Each structure stands twice: as C-alpha cells, then as structure tokens.
Amino acid sequence: MTAATDILTYDLDALRDRVMPETSGTVSDSIPQLAHADPDLCAIAVVTIDGELRTTPDADAPFSIQSAAKPFLFALALHDTGRAALGRVGIEPTGEAFDAIKLESGTGRPPNPMVNAGAILTSSIVDGGDVDARTERIVSGLSAFAGRSLEIDDDIAASEHLLGDRNHALAHLMRAEGTLQVDADEAILVYARACAVLVDAEALATMGATLAAGGVNPRTGERVVSREVARDVISVMATCGVYDGSGRWMREVGVPAKSSVSGAIVLAAPGVLGAAVVSPPLDERGTSVRSHRVSDRLSADLGLHSFDV
Ligand code: GLU
C-alpha cells in the first residue's frame, strides 16, 4: 500500500470530527470579509496524482485564496519568464512575519515568493501589458491549476487594495530599490485581486496536486507548468511556505505547504498527492490551528513526511 492508495479508504470525516473540538485561534480581521468567516468551517480535500478526489462535506464552501495563491503566482511567473523570475526574487526564508517591511539586503529583491513582497513582485511579472491583462493571466493560470474556472470576489479585492497599507509600503520600497518595474499602485491592484480569487478546498487541493504531479493537473490532464517549475515551487514551499513557522512545520508535518490568512493550507506531497484544509481561526503566526492539526494527522497516518526514513 502507498499513501496514494491509503487515502482511498481514509476516513476524512472522522479526522474532521477529531479536530473540531479544538477552538483556539482567532479569525483574521485584516479585512471585514475575512472577519465574517465561519469559525466552525473545517473542510478537507485530497487529490492524488492519479486524479482521485476525497473530500469532507464542506469542501465546496467558497473562501478567498489569499496567500495560498503565492506558490501558484510564483509558478506562473517562472513559466511566463522561462524561469528568469528566479533572478528577480530571493528564495531564502525570512524568519519574519508575512508582511514584514524588509527586502533582501544587497539586492533589494523580495526575500522569497511566499511573503507579501515576493508575491507582489511575482504577480507583477506574469504575462500581460497592463493591470487587466495580468489579472486575466493570473485568473486563467490559477484556474488551470484548479481544473475549473475561478472568479475574483470584487468586494474582497477592493478591501485588500484599500486596507493593505503594508503592501503599499512594500511596493513603494521595491520601486525605490528598482526591483519592482511596474507602478506601485498597479502592482498592489493585481496582487489584491489575486488574493481575492475564490476557491474551495476541492479546487485548492487540485492546485496542490498539480504541483505534486510535476505540473500536470491530474484531474484534467492539462500540463500547466513544466516539471522544473513545479520542483522550484515545491522547494520554496518547503523552506518558506509557513512564514516564520516554516522550520517547525517541516519538522512536524514534513510536507511542503503554504498557509494563508483565510485559514487555508495547501499541501503538495511530491509524487503522491495534493491536499487543502480550511478552517479560519489562526494561531499567532497566521497559521490555521485546525488546518495545522489536520495536516499533522494526515502526514502521520499516510506516511507523508518527506524526511521519514
Ligand atoms: N491578502 C493578505 C495580505 O496581503 C494575505 C496574507 C496571508 O494570507 O497570509 O495581507
């Protein structure tokens, strides 16, 4: 038996029931729409690299993708630039919060694509000559990862744009360093829209599975990015995906992942499966408490830890 076959008989509903009594954590209030998220939501979806799907009943509940978009924005930037994006953004963990006002010393580049500065930069270099064209490229690219047409929640995008003072500061800092080559406000507009793309656990798990399958969406058969790009992205998820909790995450869960302020975590176990868990209450590092618990258990029960010998 392998993890991919074990998951076919795994009781995801029982796992969900097991973590539901955990009520610690706080729902983000960074924008009003997130503050209104249901704290009792806890949805899980798993997609194997053969395209098998397993879900809990809430796996079709919509939420804004927020920072879980970052690996896929990096993937699209790598794809669209023939991997030249690797020269535009660092790949070292920061040990700091997701929105720290800090760039790589010496180069003025964002430290890595999994923090806000990095995602503002990667979303500025995807194909497209203006804000709308880049937005369209991002929505169609994320949709190809998800295997279905995704849409932006315009109210969430507007709030993100209006209330993202630290993101505006980061964009202006990168302009001053010469590393952001588009207008700062336009960069934030595109990044805010990318954060506001609506997904559900099923779509996000499929996105993770597309990376885990080396860039081919296992449910549609479409090659979305090259194998090299998928490997680049998963590597950086492993080292930087959970912000200043990345080291602890890799030791405990051992599966490359990306957390987000909406309470979602997307996981990519290379050559095995992708998964997504969403539950809004967050710990002090901005990681969903229940999503972390679920990831811990899934990794242990299915033997997914990358460094388990
Ligand atoms: N839209 C959020 C921000 O830029 C994303 C942060 C996150 O999901 O961690 O502040």
PDB file of C-alpha atoms and ligand atoms in Angstrom:
ATOM      1  CA  MET A   1       0.000   0.000   0.000  1.00  0.00           C
ATOM      2  CA  THR A   2       1.182   3.516  -0.704  1.00  0.00           C
ATOM      3  CA  ALA A   3      -0.070   6.828   0.669  1.00  0.00           C
ATOM      4  CA  ALA A   4      -1.964   7.377  -2.586  1.00  0.00           C
ATOM      5  CA  THR A   5      -3.895   4.101  -2.178  1.00  0.00           C
ATOM      6  CA  ASP A   6      -4.325   4.501   1.594  1.00  0.00           C
ATOM      7  CA  ILE A   7      -6.121   7.783   1.057  1.00  0.00           C
ATOM      8  CA  LEU A   8      -8.862   5.978  -0.864  1.00  0.00           C
ATOM      9  CA  THR A   9     -10.010   4.283   2.317  1.00  0.00           C
ATOM     10  CA  TYR A  10      -9.014   7.011   4.785  1.00  0.00           C
ATOM     11  CA  ASP A  11     -11.850   8.430   6.883  1.00  0.00           C
ATOM     12  CA  LEU A  12     -11.532  12.199   6.349  1.00  0.00           C
ATOM     13  CA  ASP A  13     -14.860  12.861   8.141  1.00  0.00           C
ATOM     14  CA  ALA A  14     -13.544  11.172  11.289  1.00  0.00           C
ATOM     15  CA  LEU A  15     -10.391  13.275  11.087  1.00  0.00           C
ATOM     16  CA  ARG A  16     -12.521  16.416  10.794  1.00  0.00           C
ATOM     17  CA  ASP A  17     -14.613  15.370  13.820  1.00  0.00           C
ATOM     18  CA  ARG A  18     -11.433  14.772  15.771  1.00  0.00           C
ATOM     19  CA  VAL A  19     -10.095  18.326  15.293  1.00  0.00           C
ATOM     20  CA  MET A  20     -13.432  20.176  15.649  1.00  0.00           C
ATOM     21  CA  PRO A  21     -13.278  20.397  19.492  1.00  0.00           C
ATOM     22  CA  GLU A  22     -10.114  22.488  19.045  1.00  0.00           C
ATOM     23  CA  THR A  23     -11.459  26.043  19.368  1.00  0.00           C
ATOM     24  CA  SER A  24      -8.299  28.055  19.939  1.00  0.00           C
ATOM     25  CA  GLY A  25      -7.116  30.689  17.486  1.00  0.00           C
ATOM     26  CA  THR A  26      -8.564  33.918  16.156  1.00  0.00           C
ATOM     27  CA  VAL A  27     -10.268  34.633  12.857  1.00  0.00           C
ATOM     28  CA  SER A  28      -8.369  37.334  10.909  1.00  0.00           C
ATOM     29  CA  ASP A  29      -9.902  40.787  10.881  1.00  0.00           C
ATOM     30  CA  SER A  30      -7.481  42.259   8.331  1.00  0.00           C
ATOM     31  CA  ILE A  31     -10.478  42.932   6.067  1.00  0.00           C
ATOM     32  CA  PRO A  32     -14.192  42.842   7.020  1.00  0.00           C
ATOM     33  CA  GLN A  33     -14.957  39.917   4.718  1.00  0.00           C
ATOM     34  CA  LEU A  34     -12.409  37.699   6.486  1.00  0.00           C
ATOM     35  CA  ALA A  35     -13.654  38.789   9.912  1.00  0.00           C
ATOM     36  CA  HIS A  36     -17.075  37.382   8.993  1.00  0.00           C
ATOM     37  CA  ALA A  37     -15.734  33.926   8.100  1.00  0.00           C
ATOM     38  CA  ASP A  38     -17.411  30.999   9.841  1.00  0.00           C
ATOM     39  CA  PRO A  39     -15.075  29.854  12.672  1.00  0.00           C
ATOM     40  CA  ASP A  40     -16.705  26.413  12.568  1.00  0.00           C
ATOM     41  CA  LEU A  41     -15.799  25.751   8.964  1.00  0.00           C
ATOM     42  CA  CYS A  42     -13.347  22.876   8.664  1.00  0.00           C
ATOM     43  CA  ALA A  43     -13.134  21.407   5.185  1.00  0.00           C
ATOM     44  CA  ILE A  44     -10.610  18.907   3.872  1.00  0.00           C
ATOM     45  CA  ALA A  45      -9.912  17.749   0.320  1.00  0.00           C
ATOM     46  CA  VAL A  46      -7.262  15.413  -1.025  1.00  0.00           C
ATOM     47  CA  VAL A  47      -6.408  14.763  -4.681  1.00  0.00           C
ATOM     48  CA  THR A  48      -3.944  12.032  -5.608  1.00  0.00           C
ATOM     49  CA  ILE A  49      -1.560  12.392  -8.538  1.00  0.00           C
ATOM     50  CA  ASP A  50      -3.813   9.862 -10.315  1.00  0.00           C
ATOM     51  CA  GLY A  51      -6.700  12.304 -10.002  1.00  0.00           C
ATOM     52  CA  GLU A  52      -8.655  10.528  -7.247  1.00  0.00           C
ATOM     53  CA  LEU A  53     -10.597  13.011  -5.115  1.00  0.00           C
ATOM     54  CA  ARG A  54     -11.610  12.628  -1.442  1.00  0.00           C
ATOM     55  CA  THR A  55     -13.449  15.354   0.460  1.00  0.00           C
ATOM     56  CA  THR A  56     -15.392  16.216   3.593  1.00  0.00           C
ATOM     57  CA  PRO A  57     -18.905  17.670   3.071  1.00  0.00           C
ATOM     58  CA  ASP A  58     -17.802  21.348   3.309  1.00  0.00           C
ATOM     59  CA  ALA A  59     -15.199  21.017   0.559  1.00  0.00           C
ATOM     60  CA  ASP A  60     -17.302  23.166  -1.759  1.00  0.00           C
ATOM     61  CA  ALA A  61     -17.562  26.101   0.683  1.00  0.00           C
ATOM     62  CA  PRO A  62     -16.006  29.157  -1.030  1.00  0.00           C
ATOM     63  CA  PHE A  63     -13.262  31.307   0.508  1.00  0.00           C
ATOM     64  CA  SER A  64     -10.732  33.790  -0.837  1.00  0.00           C
ATOM     65  CA  ILE A  65      -7.453  32.118  -1.647  1.00  0.00           C
ATOM     66  CA  GLN A  66      -5.293  34.858  -0.047  1.00  0.00           C
ATOM     67  CA  SER A  67      -1.695  33.744   0.425  1.00  0.00           C
ATOM     68  CA  ALA A  68      -2.365  30.206  -0.731  1.00  0.00           C
ATOM     69  CA  ALA A  69      -2.126  31.836  -4.190  1.00  0.00           C
ATOM     70  CA  LYS A  70       1.566  32.638  -3.666  1.00  0.00           C
ATOM     71  CA  PRO A  71       3.067  29.308  -4.831  1.00  0.00           C
ATOM     72  CA  PHE A  72       0.928  29.476  -7.962  1.00  0.00           C
ATOM     73  CA  LEU A  73       1.794  33.131  -8.660  1.00  0.00           C
ATOM     74  CA  PHE A  74       5.454  32.111  -8.400  1.00  0.00           C
ATOM     75  CA  ALA A  75       4.770  29.189 -10.753  1.00  0.00           C
ATOM     76  CA  LEU A  76       3.111  31.447 -13.330  1.00  0.00           C
ATOM     77  CA  ALA A  77       5.937  33.999 -13.080  1.00  0.00           C
ATOM     78  CA  LEU A  78       8.510  31.236 -13.624  1.00  0.00           C
ATOM     79  CA  HIS A  79       6.518  29.804 -16.513  1.00  0.00           C
ATOM     80  CA  ASP A  80       5.937  33.143 -18.244  1.00  0.00           C
ATOM     81  CA  THR A  81       9.563  34.298 -17.942  1.00  0.00           C
ATOM     82  CA  GLY A  82      11.207  30.992 -18.853  1.00  0.00           C
ATOM     83  CA  ARG A  83      12.368  30.780 -15.205  1.00  0.00           C
ATOM     84  CA  ALA A  84      14.096  34.182 -15.440  1.00  0.00           C
ATOM     85  CA  ALA A  85      11.891  35.111 -12.461  1.00  0.00           C
ATOM     86  CA  LEU A  86      14.460  33.221 -10.363  1.00  0.00           C
ATOM     87  CA  GLY A  87      16.706  36.265 -10.764  1.00  0.00           C
ATOM     88  CA  ARG A  88      14.009  38.704  -9.628  1.00  0.00           C
ATOM     89  CA  VAL A  89      13.097  37.229  -6.242  1.00  0.00           C
ATOM     90  CA  GLY A  90      15.158  35.573  -3.490  1.00  0.00           C
ATOM     91  CA  ILE A  91      14.490  32.077  -2.166  1.00  0.00           C
ATOM     92  CA  GLU A  92      15.686  32.299   1.431  1.00  0.00           C
ATOM     93  CA  PRO A  93      13.370  32.043   4.458  1.00  0.00           C
ATOM     94  CA  THR A  94      12.988  35.257   6.447  1.00  0.00           C
ATOM     95  CA  GLY A  95      12.037  34.071   9.930  1.00  0.00           C
ATOM     96  CA  GLU A  96       9.729  37.086   9.932  1.00  0.00           C
ATOM     97  CA  ALA A  97       6.037  37.792   9.508  1.00  0.00           C
ATOM     98  CA  PHE A  98       4.394  37.592   6.082  1.00  0.00           C
ATOM     99  CA  ASP A  99       4.155  41.365   5.686  1.00  0.00           C
ATOM    100  CA  ALA A 100       7.496  42.421   7.219  1.00  0.00           C
ATOM    101  CA  ILE A 101       8.766  45.605   5.589  1.00  0.00           C
ATOM    102  CA  LYS A 102      12.052  44.095   4.604  1.00  0.00           C
ATOM    103  CA  LEU A 103      13.852  43.276   1.378  1.00  0.00           C
ATOM    104  CA  GLU A 104      16.916  41.130   0.689  1.00  0.00           C
ATOM    105  CA  SER A 105      19.972  43.075   1.796  1.00  0.00           C
ATOM    106  CA  GLY A 106      22.320  43.983  -1.015  1.00  0.00           C
ATOM    107  CA  THR A 107      19.895  43.292  -3.851  1.00  0.00           C
ATOM    108  CA  GLY A 108      16.647  45.000  -2.811  1.00  0.00           C
ATOM    109  CA  ARG A 109      14.776  41.934  -4.084  1.00  0.00           C
ATOM    110  CA  PRO A 110      11.938  40.406  -2.085  1.00  0.00           C
ATOM    111  CA  PRO A 111      13.357  37.739   0.257  1.00  0.00           C
ATOM    112  CA  ASN A 112      11.219  34.948  -1.218  1.00  0.00           C
ATOM    113  CA  PRO A 113       7.993  34.484  -3.216  1.00  0.00           C
ATOM    114  CA  MET A 114       5.982  33.211  -0.220  1.00  0.00           C
ATOM    115  CA  VAL A 115       5.968  36.526   1.696  1.00  0.00           C
ATOM    116  CA  ASN A 116       3.931  39.528   0.566  1.00  0.00           C
ATOM    117  CA  ALA A 117       6.829  41.418  -1.058  1.00  0.00           C
ATOM    118  CA  GLY A 118       7.622  38.360  -3.152  1.00  0.00           C
ATOM    119  CA  ALA A 119       4.061  37.785  -4.284  1.00  0.00           C
ATOM    120  CA  ILE A 120       3.613  41.473  -5.167  1.00  0.00           C
ATOM    121  CA  LEU A 121       6.698  41.073  -7.359  1.00  0.00           C
ATOM    122  CA  THR A 122       5.801  37.721  -8.950  1.00  0.00           C
ATOM    123  CA  SER A 123       2.269  38.907  -9.760  1.00  0.00           C
ATOM    124  CA  SER A 124       3.827  41.941 -11.494  1.00  0.00           C
ATOM    125  CA  ILE A 125       5.903  39.861 -13.919  1.00  0.00           C
ATOM    126  CA  VAL A 126       3.369  37.358 -15.218  1.00  0.00           C
ATOM    127  CA  ASP A 127       2.391  37.843 -18.870  1.00  0.00           C
ATOM    128  CA  GLY A 128       0.274  40.927 -19.577  1.00  0.00           C
ATOM    129  CA  GLY A 129       0.954  44.527 -20.507  1.00  0.00           C
ATOM    130  CA  ASP A 130      -1.410  46.141 -18.018  1.00  0.00           C
ATOM    131  CA  VAL A 131      -3.387  45.534 -14.813  1.00  0.00           C
ATOM    132  CA  ASP A 132      -6.329  43.836 -16.524  1.00  0.00           C
ATOM    133  CA  ALA A 133      -4.178  41.624 -18.724  1.00  0.00           C
ATOM    134  CA  ARG A 134      -2.065  40.475 -15.773  1.00  0.00           C
ATOM    135  CA  THR A 135      -5.218  39.872 -13.726  1.00  0.00           C
ATOM    136  CA  GLU A 136      -6.642  37.785 -16.537  1.00  0.00           C
ATOM    137  CA  ARG A 137      -3.426  35.799 -16.833  1.00  0.00           C
ATOM    138  CA  ILE A 138      -3.491  35.071 -13.091  1.00  0.00           C
ATOM    139  CA  VAL A 139      -7.145  34.029 -13.048  1.00  0.00           C
ATOM    140  CA  SER A 140      -6.710  31.769 -16.077  1.00  0.00           C
ATOM    141  CA  GLY A 141      -3.463  30.337 -14.672  1.00  0.00           C
ATOM    142  CA  LEU A 142      -4.956  29.607 -11.228  1.00  0.00           C
ATOM    143  CA  SER A 143      -7.994  28.111 -12.990  1.00  0.00           C
ATOM    144  CA  ALA A 144      -5.761  25.741 -14.963  1.00  0.00           C
ATOM    145  CA  PHE A 145      -4.180  24.606 -11.682  1.00  0.00           C
ATOM    146  CA  ALA A 146      -7.653  24.149 -10.153  1.00  0.00           C
ATOM    147  CA  GLY A 147      -9.160  22.453 -13.204  1.00  0.00           C
ATOM    148  CA  ARG A 148     -12.127  24.779 -13.379  1.00  0.00           C
ATOM    149  CA  SER A 149     -12.943  28.463 -13.966  1.00  0.00           C
ATOM    150  CA  LEU A 150     -12.245  30.561 -10.887  1.00  0.00           C
ATOM    151  CA  GLU A 151     -13.504  34.084 -10.234  1.00  0.00           C
ATOM    152  CA  ILE A 152     -12.465  37.139  -8.258  1.00  0.00           C
ATOM    153  CA  ASP A 153     -14.631  38.442  -5.411  1.00  0.00           C
ATOM    154  CA  ASP A 154     -14.589  42.158  -6.295  1.00  0.00           C
ATOM    155  CA  ASP A 155     -15.550  43.334  -2.786  1.00  0.00           C
ATOM    156  CA  ILE A 156     -12.684  41.383  -1.241  1.00  0.00           C
ATOM    157  CA  ALA A 157     -10.271  42.710  -3.881  1.00  0.00           C
ATOM    158  CA  ALA A 158     -11.404  46.279  -3.135  1.00  0.00           C
ATOM    159  CA  SER A 159     -10.916  45.797   0.636  1.00  0.00           C
ATOM    160  CA  GLU A 160      -7.490  44.235   0.117  1.00  0.00           C
ATOM    161  CA  HIS A 161      -6.464  47.159  -2.047  1.00  0.00           C
ATOM    162  CA  LEU A 162      -7.850  49.778   0.311  1.00  0.00           C
ATOM    163  CA  LEU A 163      -6.656  48.274   3.590  1.00  0.00           C
ATOM    164  CA  GLY A 164      -3.288  46.866   2.534  1.00  0.00           C
ATOM    165  CA  ASP A 165      -1.114  49.714   3.838  1.00  0.00           C
ATOM    166  CA  ARG A 166       1.890  47.489   4.477  1.00  0.00           C
ATOM    167  CA  ASN A 167       1.592  46.047   0.982  1.00  0.00           C
ATOM    168  CA  HIS A 168       1.593  49.556  -0.481  1.00  0.00           C
ATOM    169  CA  ALA A 169       4.692  50.323   1.598  1.00  0.00           C
ATOM    170  CA  LEU A 170       6.418  47.185   0.283  1.00  0.00           C
ATOM    171  CA  ALA A 171       5.595  48.049  -3.325  1.00  0.00           C
ATOM    172  CA  HIS A 172       6.975  51.565  -2.931  1.00  0.00           C
ATOM    173  CA  LEU A 173      10.102  50.213  -1.274  1.00  0.00           C
ATOM    174  CA  MET A 174      10.664  47.831  -4.179  1.00  0.00           C
ATOM    175  CA  ARG A 175      10.128  50.713  -6.612  1.00  0.00           C
ATOM    176  CA  ALA A 176      12.752  52.732  -4.734  1.00  0.00           C
ATOM    177  CA  GLU A 177      15.162  49.777  -4.990  1.00  0.00           C
ATOM    178  CA  GLY A 178      14.410  49.400  -8.695  1.00  0.00           C
ATOM    179  CA  THR A 179      13.287  45.798  -8.264  1.00  0.00           C
ATOM    180  CA  LEU A 180       9.574  46.407  -8.971  1.00  0.00           C
ATOM    181  CA  GLN A 181       9.289  47.561 -12.544  1.00  0.00           C
ATOM    182  CA  VAL A 182       5.594  48.447 -12.740  1.00  0.00           C
ATOM    183  CA  ASP A 183       3.712  51.248 -11.000  1.00  0.00           C
ATOM    184  CA  ALA A 184       3.389  50.511  -7.253  1.00  0.00           C
ATOM    185  CA  ASP A 185      -0.371  51.011  -7.079  1.00  0.00           C
ATOM    186  CA  GLU A 186      -0.918  48.864 -10.176  1.00  0.00           C
ATOM    187  CA  ALA A 187       1.178  46.109  -8.601  1.00  0.00           C
ATOM    188  CA  ILE A 188      -0.978  46.193  -5.461  1.00  0.00           C
ATOM    189  CA  LEU A 189      -4.156  46.162  -7.505  1.00  0.00           C
ATOM    190  CA  VAL A 190      -3.119  42.944  -9.255  1.00  0.00           C
ATOM    191  CA  TYR A 191      -1.875  41.355  -6.016  1.00  0.00           C
ATOM    192  CA  ALA A 192      -5.131  42.300  -4.209  1.00  0.00           C
ATOM    193  CA  ARG A 193      -7.161  40.686  -6.981  1.00  0.00           C
ATOM    194  CA  ALA A 194      -5.018  37.547  -6.856  1.00  0.00           C
ATOM    195  CA  CYS A 195      -5.675  37.272  -3.091  1.00  0.00           C
ATOM    196  CA  ALA A 196      -9.411  37.686  -3.764  1.00  0.00           C
ATOM    197  CA  VAL A 197      -9.763  34.726  -6.130  1.00  0.00           C
ATOM    198  CA  LEU A 198     -12.471  32.434  -4.747  1.00  0.00           C
ATOM    199  CA  VAL A 199     -11.638  28.768  -4.320  1.00  0.00           C
ATOM    200  CA  ASP A 200     -12.888  25.901  -2.184  1.00  0.00           C
ATOM    201  CA  ALA A 201     -10.987  23.034  -0.583  1.00  0.00           C
ATOM    202  CA  GLU A 202     -11.538  20.818  -3.624  1.00  0.00           C
ATOM    203  CA  ALA A 203     -10.114  23.411  -6.049  1.00  0.00           C
ATOM    204  CA  LEU A 204      -7.166  24.214  -3.796  1.00  0.00           C
ATOM    205  CA  ALA A 205      -6.324  20.527  -3.285  1.00  0.00           C
ATOM    206  CA  THR A 206      -6.341  20.078  -7.062  1.00  0.00           C
ATOM    207  CA  MET A 207      -3.934  23.009  -7.347  1.00  0.00           C
ATOM    208  CA  GLY A 208      -1.588  21.350  -4.844  1.00  0.00           C
ATOM    209  CA  ALA A 209      -1.930  18.032  -6.653  1.00  0.00           C
ATOM    210  CA  THR A 210      -0.921  19.689  -9.929  1.00  0.00           C
ATOM    211  CA  LEU A 211       2.373  20.725  -8.330  1.00  0.00           C
ATOM    212  CA  ALA A 212       2.742  17.289  -6.694  1.00  0.00           C
ATOM    213  CA  ALA A 213       2.229  15.669 -10.106  1.00  0.00           C
ATOM    214  CA  GLY A 214       5.077  17.678 -11.648  1.00  0.00           C
ATOM    215  CA  GLY A 215       2.952  20.393 -13.262  1.00  0.00           C
ATOM    216  CA  VAL A 216       0.217  18.290 -14.882  1.00  0.00           C
ATOM    217  CA  ASN A 217      -3.296  18.718 -13.475  1.00  0.00           C
ATOM    218  CA  PRO A 218      -4.205  15.108 -12.571  1.00  0.00           C
ATOM    219  CA  ARG A 219      -7.937  15.726 -12.997  1.00  0.00           C
ATOM    220  CA  THR A 220      -7.888  17.443 -16.403  1.00  0.00           C
ATOM    221  CA  GLY A 221      -4.645  16.046 -17.827  1.00  0.00           C
ATOM    222  CA  GLU A 222      -3.521  19.577 -18.765  1.00  0.00           C
ATOM    223  CA  ARG A 223       0.167  20.424 -18.403  1.00  0.00           C
ATOM    224  CA  VAL A 224       0.031  23.751 -16.561  1.00  0.00           C
ATOM    225  CA  VAL A 225       3.750  24.310 -15.863  1.00  0.00           C
ATOM    226  CA  SER A 226       6.930  22.355 -16.536  1.00  0.00           C
ATOM    227  CA  ARG A 227       8.303  19.750 -14.195  1.00  0.00           C
ATOM    228  CA  GLU A 228      11.230  22.077 -13.379  1.00  0.00           C
ATOM    229  CA  VAL A 229       8.878  24.892 -12.429  1.00  0.00           C
ATOM    230  CA  ALA A 230       6.820  22.565 -10.209  1.00  0.00           C
ATOM    231  CA  ARG A 231      10.030  21.444  -8.489  1.00  0.00           C
ATOM    232  CA  ASP A 232      11.207  25.053  -7.987  1.00  0.00           C
ATOM    233  CA  VAL A 233       7.881  25.974  -6.419  1.00  0.00           C
ATOM    234  CA  ILE A 234       7.600  22.954  -4.109  1.00  0.00           C
ATOM    235  CA  SER A 235      11.190  23.530  -2.912  1.00  0.00           C
ATOM    236  CA  VAL A 236      10.391  27.084  -1.863  1.00  0.00           C
ATOM    237  CA  MET A 237       7.103  25.992  -0.247  1.00  0.00           C
ATOM    238  CA  ALA A 238       9.161  23.558   1.847  1.00  0.00           C
ATOM    239  CA  THR A 239      11.545  26.238   3.115  1.00  0.00           C
ATOM    240  CA  CYS A 240       9.344  29.361   3.230  1.00  0.00           C
ATOM    241  CA  GLY A 241       5.683  28.328   2.914  1.00  0.00           C
ATOM    242  CA  VAL A 242       4.591  28.786   6.511  1.00  0.00           C
ATOM    243  CA  TYR A 243       6.360  32.124   7.086  1.00  0.00           C
ATOM    244  CA  ASP A 244       8.226  32.240  10.416  1.00  0.00           C
ATOM    245  CA  GLY A 245       6.730  28.844  11.301  1.00  0.00           C
ATOM    246  CA  SER A 246       8.312  27.079   8.287  1.00  0.00           C
ATOM    247  CA  GLY A 247      11.032  25.239  10.198  1.00  0.00           C
ATOM    248  CA  ARG A 248       8.631  23.909  12.785  1.00  0.00           C
ATOM    249  CA  TRP A 249       6.162  22.927  10.062  1.00  0.00           C
ATOM    250  CA  MET A 250       8.758  20.939   8.103  1.00  0.00           C
ATOM    251  CA  ARG A 251       9.890  19.094  11.211  1.00  0.00           C
ATOM    252  CA  GLU A 252       6.375  18.298  12.390  1.00  0.00           C
ATOM    253  CA  VAL A 253       4.357  17.826   9.205  1.00  0.00           C
ATOM    254  CA  GLY A 254       7.175  17.375   6.708  1.00  0.00           C
ATOM    255  CA  VAL A 255       5.051  18.185   3.662  1.00  0.00           C
ATOM    256  CA  PRO A 256       5.713  21.323   1.565  1.00  0.00           C
ATOM    257  CA  ALA A 257       2.782  23.664   2.151  1.00  0.00           C
ATOM    258  CA  LYS A 258       1.509  27.224   2.018  1.00  0.00           C
ATOM    259  CA  SER A 259      -0.618  28.816   4.727  1.00  0.00           C
ATOM    260  CA  SER A 260      -2.988  31.739   4.308  1.00  0.00           C
ATOM    261  CA  VAL A 261      -4.865  34.280   6.379  1.00  0.00           C
ATOM    262  CA  SER A 262      -8.207  32.785   5.293  1.00  0.00           C
ATOM    263  CA  GLY A 263      -7.285  29.694   7.319  1.00  0.00           C
ATOM    264  CA  ALA A 264      -6.446  27.569   4.308  1.00  0.00           C
ATOM    265  CA  ILE A 265      -3.356  25.447   3.905  1.00  0.00           C
ATOM    266  CA  VAL A 266      -2.432  23.876   0.593  1.00  0.00           C
ATOM    267  CA  LEU A 267      -0.074  20.894   0.665  1.00  0.00           C
ATOM    268  CA  ALA A 268       1.943  19.268  -2.100  1.00  0.00           C
ATOM    269  CA  ALA A 269       3.490  15.876  -1.360  1.00  0.00           C
ATOM    270  CA  PRO A 270       5.627  15.355  -4.494  1.00  0.00           C
ATOM    271  CA  GLY A 271       4.705  12.275  -6.482  1.00  0.00           C
ATOM    272  CA  VAL A 272       1.876  11.387  -4.084  1.00  0.00           C
ATOM    273  CA  LEU A 273      -0.933  13.892  -3.570  1.00  0.00           C
ATOM    274  CA  GLY A 274      -2.116  17.435  -3.059  1.00  0.00           C
ATOM    275  CA  ALA A 275      -4.391  18.452  -0.194  1.00  0.00           C
ATOM    276  CA  ALA A 276      -6.166  21.512   1.136  1.00  0.00           C
ATOM    277  CA  VAL A 277      -7.607  22.194   4.555  1.00  0.00           C
ATOM    278  CA  VAL A 278      -9.517  25.330   5.516  1.00  0.00           C
ATOM    279  CA  SER A 279     -10.570  26.488   8.957  1.00  0.00           C
ATOM    280  CA  PRO A 280     -10.478  30.237   9.746  1.00  0.00           C
ATOM    281  CA  PRO A 281      -9.181  30.507  13.370  1.00  0.00           C
ATOM    282  CA  LEU A 282      -5.429  31.284  13.201  1.00  0.00           C
ATOM    283  CA  ASP A 283      -2.547  30.929  15.649  1.00  0.00           C
ATOM    284  CA  GLU A 284      -0.201  33.841  16.423  1.00  0.00           C
ATOM    285  CA  ARG A 285       1.853  33.129  13.277  1.00  0.00           C
ATOM    286  CA  GLY A 286      -1.184  33.295  11.000  1.00  0.00           C
ATOM    287  CA  THR A 287      -1.488  29.527  10.521  1.00  0.00           C
ATOM    288  CA  SER A 288      -4.894  27.908  10.912  1.00  0.00           C
ATOM    289  CA  VAL A 289      -4.960  25.895  14.124  1.00  0.00           C
ATOM    290  CA  ARG A 290      -7.264  23.142  12.838  1.00  0.00           C
ATOM    291  CA  SER A 291      -5.679  23.044   9.377  1.00  0.00           C
ATOM    292  CA  HIS A 292      -2.321  22.508  11.069  1.00  0.00           C
ATOM    293  CA  ARG A 293      -3.767  19.684  13.193  1.00  0.00           C
ATOM    294  CA  VAL A 294      -5.345  18.009  10.180  1.00  0.00           C
ATOM    295  CA  SER A 295      -2.076  18.276   8.223  1.00  0.00           C
ATOM    296  CA  ASP A 296      -0.164  16.745  11.137  1.00  0.00           C
ATOM    297  CA  ARG A 297      -2.510  13.786  11.291  1.00  0.00           C
ATOM    298  CA  LEU A 298      -2.720  13.234   7.542  1.00  0.00           C
ATOM    299  CA  SER A 299       1.052  13.266   7.289  1.00  0.00           C
ATOM    300  CA  ALA A 300       1.464  10.807  10.162  1.00  0.00           C
ATOM    301  CA  ASP A 301      -1.358   8.473   9.113  1.00  0.00           C
ATOM    302  CA  LEU A 302      -0.401   8.376   5.437  1.00  0.00           C
ATOM    303  CA  GLY A 303       3.365   8.447   5.954  1.00  0.00           C
ATOM    304  CA  LEU A 304       3.820  11.677   4.014  1.00  0.00           C
ATOM    305  CA  HIS A 305       6.735  13.206   5.945  1.00  0.00           C
ATOM    306  CA  SER A 306       9.461  13.994   3.371  1.00  0.00           C
ATOM    307  CA  PHE A 307      12.301  13.047   5.717  1.00  0.00           C
ATOM    308  CA  ASP A 308      10.851   9.990   7.397  1.00  0.00           C
ATOM    309  CA  VAL A 309      13.228   7.110   6.768  1.00  0.00           C
TER     310      VAL A 309
HETATM  311  N1  GLU B   1      -4.053  39.350   1.458  1.00  0.00           N
HETATM  312  C1  GLU B   1      -3.253  39.133   2.618  1.00  0.00           C
HETATM  313  C2  GLU B   1      -2.240  40.243   2.730  1.00  0.00           C
HETATM  314  O1  GLU B   1      -1.662  40.619   1.751  1.00  0.00           O
HETATM  315  C3  GLU B   1      -2.581  37.793   2.513  1.00  0.00           C
HETATM  316  C4  GLU B   1      -1.836  37.398   3.733  1.00  0.00           C
HETATM  317  C5  GLU B   1      -1.929  35.907   4.027  1.00  0.00           C
HETATM  318  O2  GLU B   1      -2.820  35.225   3.521  1.00  0.00           O
HETATM  319  O3  GLU B   1      -1.079  35.408   4.804  1.00  0.00           O
HETATM  320  O4  GLU B   1      -2.063  40.794   3.789  1.00  0.00           O
END
